[in-house]
CSV table of C-alpha atoms and ligand atoms in Angstrom, one decimal:
chain,number,residue,atom,x,y,z
A,1,UNK,CA,-5.9,-10.4,5.3
A,2,UNK,CA,-2.9,-9.0,3.2
A,3,UNK,CA,0.4,-7.9,3.9
A,4,UNK,CA,0.5,-6.0,0.5
A,5,UNK,CA,-1.9,-5.2,-1.3
A,6,UNK,CA,-1.1,-7.0,-4.6
A,7,UNK,CA,0.0,-9.9,-3.1
A,8,UNK,CA,-2.5,-12.6,-1.5
A,9,UNK,CA,-1.2,-15.5,0.3
A,10,UNK,CA,-3.7,-17.8,1.0
A,11,UNK,CA,-4.1,-22.2,1.7
A,12,UNK,CA,-5.1,-23.3,-2.0
A,13,UNK,CA,-7.7,-25.7,-0.5
A,14,UNK,CA,-11.6,-25.2,-0.6
A,15,UNK,CA,-12.7,-25.1,2.8
A,16,UNK,CA,-15.8,-27.2,1.3
A,17,UNK,CA,-14.3,-30.7,0.4
A,18,UNK,CA,-10.4,-29.6,-0.3
A,19,UNK,CA,-10.7,-29.1,-4.3
A,20,UNK,CA,-8.2,-26.3,-5.0
A,21,UNK,CA,-10.6,-23.3,-6.4
A,22,UNK,CA,-9.1,-21.8,-9.7
A,23,UNK,CA,-8.5,-17.8,-10.0
A,24,UNK,CA,-11.0,-16.4,-13.0
A,25,UNK,CA,-11.9,-13.0,-14.2
A,26,UNK,CA,-14.8,-11.8,-13.5
A,27,UNK,CA,-16.9,-9.0,-15.9
A,28,UNK,CA,-16.1,-5.5,-15.1
A,29,UNK,CA,-12.3,-7.1,-14.4
A,30,UNK,CA,-12.4,-8.5,-11.2
A,31,UNK,CA,-11.9,-11.6,-10.0
A,32,UNK,CA,-12.9,-14.7,-7.7
A,33,UNK,CA,-11.1,-18.0,-6.8
A,34,UNK,CA,-14.1,-20.4,-8.3
A,35,UNK,CA,-14.1,-24.1,-6.9
A,36,UNK,CA,-14.3,-26.5,-9.8
A,37,UNK,CA,-16.0,-29.6,-7.6
A,38,UNK,CA,-19.0,-28.0,-6.0
A,39,UNK,CA,-18.8,-24.6,-7.5
A,40,UNK,CA,-18.0,-22.4,-4.4
A,41,UNK,CA,-16.7,-18.9,-4.6
A,42,UNK,CA,-14.6,-16.9,-2.9
A,43,UNK,CA,-13.5,-13.3,-3.4
A,44,UNK,CA,-9.8,-12.1,-4.3
A,45,UNK,CA,-9.0,-12.1,-0.6
A,46,UNK,CA,-10.2,-15.4,0.1
A,47,UNK,CA,-13.9,-14.6,1.9
A,48,UNK,CA,-16.4,-16.9,1.0
A,49,UNK,CA,-19.5,-16.4,-0.9
A,50,UNK,CA,-22.7,-17.6,0.9
A,51,UNK,CA,-23.9,-19.1,-2.4
A,52,UNK,CA,-21.9,-22.1,-2.3
A,53,UNK,CA,-21.4,-24.9,0.4
A,54,UNK,CA,-17.9,-23.9,1.4
A,55,UNK,CA,-18.6,-22.6,4.9
A,56,UNK,CA,-15.4,-20.6,5.9
A,57,UNK,CA,-13.3,-18.2,4.0
A,58,UNK,CA,-9.7,-19.4,2.4
A,59,UNK,CA,-7.5,-20.2,5.2
A,60,UNK,CA,-4.7,-17.5,5.7
A,61,UNK,CA,-1.5,-18.9,6.9
A,62,UNK,CA,1.1,-17.2,9.0
A,63,UNK,CA,3.9,-15.8,6.4
A,64,UNK,CA,6.1,-13.0,5.7
A,65,UNK,CA,7.9,-11.4,3.1
A,66,UNK,CA,12.1,-12.1,2.6
A,67,UNK,CA,12.6,-9.4,0.2
A,68,UNK,CA,11.0,-8.3,-2.7
A,69,UNK,CA,10.3,-11.8,-4.5
A,70,UNK,CA,10.2,-14.4,-1.9
A,71,UNK,CA,7.3,-15.5,0.8
A,72,UNK,CA,8.1,-17.6,3.6
A,73,UNK,CA,5.0,-19.5,4.9
A,74,UNK,CA,5.0,-20.5,8.5
A,75,UNK,CA,7.2,-17.8,9.8
A,76,UNK,CA,5.7,-14.5,11.2
B,1,FES,FE1,-15.1,-26.9,-2.8
B,1,FES,FE2,-16.9,-28.4,-2.4
B,1,FES,S1,-14.5,-28.9,-2.6
B,1,FES,S2,-17.2,-26.6,-3.4
């Protein structure tokens, strides 16, 4: 789902009711996105864990990289 392995681009809006999931560390050195509203969780690729109320993965928009440090969202 990512064009570069160390950069994740997604719409920062939970697919349940639209709150903003927050990046947090997990034991063992990984991470996840936790939605503060109703505790849905998404992995670092934006895939939803089935335990929460969010019905689908985070939305990954069309995007491209313009050079080494710029992301253009909405263009392929
Ligand atoms: Fe994210 Fe409800 S809005 S879990």
